[in-house]
């Protein structure tokens, strides 16, 4: 089995890894063992795991490898010098099997030299190639490779092959030897490539070198061999072909398939077991049988799959051996306990049998006791007593024939007693020890007592056996759990972007997200909350920010999803411990901003809510859980339409109740607009009668932005429920913190005065209608001093657009439906396009907007407040429709 990379493998891998890894930054370093390390490289929406093993391999991996919980000293060195450094280059040192990974540039440059020959090594150096740390200090050719010494890269070989003269010298000095023995160690081809180039010229590695006396054969061999070496040099130095394959060990695979397994015995379907033998670049595939190889798009993937499966099989084998050993200990414990119980039961049966025989032969036993007592009373020696008993046996005395042995030291004799009920030719007597101090009945009672004592001992043994077996099983299970904690090498699952938050999928298949702390609340609003999404909160301490991702806008989020999200907001707040159900409410994403009123500050996790809040019915403090399964690509078609979005139909909501609630909200909005300004336009009022939308100017005390909002039927009955509570903010804004709700009041007279000033500015012929402003260009409407932090953003924008001329800026502003300051107001490009649309199509679109389930016109609403430039530049993963189709499960 192939266990190391050859020079050809290294050349191809370097070519493939340059396309994958260059430009990525080091995020973290882990160690698998003393020789293997994983370097995690990241970039925006990209993460790669580079695995390097001393003396063996390097490749990216898509498998989850077990990592040491406590990093080694070398790992800490790598973290210290490489974290946040960019991978700048991957090169081969000369033609040696040494790979140079360069991280950082100029004075912040660090190198990792990976040696893939002999015992291997991993060496960390600085920009001057001075060794900072390494895995294996040693001495090579009188050169010390230890810390603080310089790594000698100049000693590397410079050519993959031999010149014609060098080849001739090797052939002349090694006659009658094979080409493999003579040349393979002198060139940097590797066995597979060496065989490939020889085969192209009709040669084989096992061909012997002829004697120089045979000039013709020698000349032919020399020419063909040189052509082969030049072909190999061209492959290594020329254009690299990506791709790889794995060669199977067919004999081992068939042998493994023929062996019975537990899975086959239980009828469980399992994947066919295959044994890998070698891996090679795609170029060498013609040397092998097509049925015995598995193709991969890149050699990097082939090497990753090869070593991962091999290591996984080793870990599985080790785990099975440990499990077998643990179960063996348990079985031995059970057998020992059963053996002890059997011995106790046998002792009880023997004692019971002896007692019964004494009772059956009571007269014989009493006579033997009486005679022995008389002989002892006559003060005869023990030897004389034995002689008299022997003489009695020889004379045919029946009583003496029952006495087998004398043990007068213990005052006992041994007798052979027969069972009168088992008399026959096959019956044998049982030897019983009789105590001379006791009568026959007392001896029988003694054996009965021994039997009872053995029975009690058996009971205690059974009790202790249960405890011992439980203890042993507990230890066995503990050892098996420890074995199970040894992580097997398996394919790494792609983690969804929303899994770092609290999340669930609602009954209508909307994804609901909630923050776990103030930082996540801030991240949810700044990066993931869109105007079409729903922001939900509960009036309780510790309530998280909850957002409902609406990827089917302008369709509304349904009431059932809102109630489920409200339950999540309430249950994950302090109400869970206090058992008090607070109120929960929701707003649209564009009603949430991070801009604080003048003179105030919003801490992390706090937001400003402007506009109307829609209160939800009380919810129960109940949470559930379910199981989700990630579907493979082959299984997705079988679960089609499981995650289809369920929307309301026209018959599901009463049209009369909707229209009544819409008219009430429109009336309120119209009254509010009339209070702010008496300069209403006749054309606008006509349009209001045709379509129940009212333009409302909302101005706040901080004078940072003049917002124009459209209060339509969607804003008052966005989900078609007129009985949901609502709260309209006329002169107040609400600050939402992570768990705290407080109100901020403004001076109504001052607010009204500011609103009139804004309306007067709008009536000027040179003033344009407020339009959405670029987030990083948001300034105060009165020209006052910028808020804290805006000066830095302006400076960044000035640097970013320093090469933009006025013509380009005007074109960009027209595309954004905006106009530069000081320019004449006129129709934008999109407005000109809208003028060319057929009037009938406009009416059709208007009828579509006036559906039973109202939809919000998100384009007409003001954008959310400006956020930091860094958050604006970070890509926000959108909720893809196909993403949920890969999940299935049950609750």
PDB file of N, CA, C and O in Angstrom, residues 150 224 233 317 341 464 476 517 520 657 724 782 831 865:
ATOM      1  N   UNK A 150      20.247  28.026  10.552  1.00  0.00           N
ATOM      2  CA  UNK A 150      19.660  28.397   9.276  1.00  0.00           C
ATOM      3  C   UNK A 150      19.344  27.145   8.482  1.00  0.00           C
ATOM      4  O   UNK A 150      20.146  26.219   8.409  1.00  0.00           O
ATOM      5  N   UNK A 224      16.788   4.272 -25.963  1.00  0.00           N
ATOM      6  CA  UNK A 224      15.410   4.224 -25.469  1.00  0.00           C
ATOM      7  C   UNK A 224      15.323   4.722 -24.023  1.00  0.00           C
ATOM      8  O   UNK A 224      14.372   5.428 -23.643  1.00  0.00           O
ATOM      9  N   UNK A 233      11.140  13.943 -17.563  1.00  0.00           N
ATOM     10  CA  UNK A 233      11.506  15.314 -17.211  1.00  0.00           C
ATOM     11  C   UNK A 233      10.501  16.305 -17.782  1.00  0.00           C
ATOM     12  O   UNK A 233      10.112  17.279 -17.131  1.00  0.00           O
ATOM     13  N   UNK A 317     -10.847  -0.359  13.271  1.00  0.00           N
ATOM     14  CA  UNK A 317     -10.290  -1.631  13.713  1.00  0.00           C
ATOM     15  C   UNK A 317      -9.843  -1.555  15.174  1.00  0.00           C
ATOM     16  O   UNK A 317     -10.090  -2.468  15.961  1.00  0.00           O
ATOM     17  N   UNK A 341     -21.094 -20.203  41.664  1.00  0.00           N
ATOM     18  CA  UNK A 341     -22.437 -20.645  42.040  1.00  0.00           C
ATOM     19  C   UNK A 341     -22.578 -22.150  41.852  1.00  0.00           C
ATOM     20  O   UNK A 341     -23.198 -22.841  42.682  1.00  0.00           O
ATOM     21  N   UNK A 464     -24.210 -10.488  45.616  1.00  0.00           N
ATOM     22  CA  UNK A 464     -22.950  -9.840  45.245  1.00  0.00           C
ATOM     23  C   UNK A 464     -22.670  -9.989  43.758  1.00  0.00           C
ATOM     24  O   UNK A 464     -22.040  -9.113  43.142  1.00  0.00           O
ATOM     25  N   UNK A 476     -17.537  -1.535  31.804  1.00  0.00           N
ATOM     26  CA  UNK A 476     -17.457  -1.883  30.383  1.00  0.00           C
ATOM     27  C   UNK A 476     -18.109  -0.812  29.528  1.00  0.00           C
ATOM     28  O   UNK A 476     -17.560  -0.394  28.496  1.00  0.00           O
ATOM     29  N   UNK A 517     -26.985  36.410  22.577  1.00  0.00           N
ATOM     30  CA  UNK A 517     -26.454  37.445  23.451  1.00  0.00           C
ATOM     31  C   UNK A 517     -26.569  38.784  22.730  1.00  0.00           C
ATOM     32  O   UNK A 517     -27.092  38.871  21.613  1.00  0.00           O
ATOM     33  N   UNK A 520     -24.860  38.924  19.269  1.00  0.00           N
ATOM     34  CA  UNK A 520     -25.602  38.276  18.191  1.00  0.00           C
ATOM     35  C   UNK A 520     -26.850  39.069  17.824  1.00  0.00           C
ATOM     36  O   UNK A 520     -27.251  39.096  16.654  1.00  0.00           O
ATOM     37  N   UNK A 657     -63.848  42.547   6.616  1.00  0.00           N
ATOM     38  CA  UNK A 657     -63.087  42.951   7.798  1.00  0.00           C
ATOM     39  C   UNK A 657     -61.781  43.610   7.412  1.00  0.00           C
ATOM     40  O   UNK A 657     -61.326  44.533   8.071  1.00  0.00           O
ATOM     41  N   UNK A 724     -55.427  41.773  15.859  1.00  0.00           N
ATOM     42  CA  UNK A 724     -54.096  41.924  16.434  1.00  0.00           C
ATOM     43  C   UNK A 724     -53.935  43.358  16.899  1.00  0.00           C
ATOM     44  O   UNK A 724     -54.236  44.296  16.163  1.00  0.00           O
ATOM     45  N   UNK A 782     -30.023  69.497   8.146  1.00  0.00           N
ATOM     46  CA  UNK A 782     -29.884  70.929   8.393  1.00  0.00           C
ATOM     47  C   UNK A 782     -28.469  71.427   8.181  1.00  0.00           C
ATOM     48  O   UNK A 782     -28.185  72.592   8.421  1.00  0.00           O
ATOM     49  N   UNK A 831     -37.851  56.339 -13.999  1.00  0.00           N
ATOM     50  CA  UNK A 831     -39.115  57.040 -14.193  1.00  0.00           C
ATOM     51  C   UNK A 831     -39.420  57.219 -15.682  1.00  0.00           C
ATOM     52  O   UNK A 831     -40.563  57.142 -16.110  1.00  0.00           O
ATOM     53  N   UNK A 865     -31.300  52.773   8.787  1.00  0.00           N
ATOM     54  CA  UNK A 865     -30.232  53.702   9.100  1.00  0.00           C
ATOM     55  C   UNK A 865     -28.885  53.190   8.639  1.00  0.00           C
ATOM     56  O   UNK A 865     -28.690  52.015   8.376  1.00  0.00           O
TER      57      UNK A 865
END
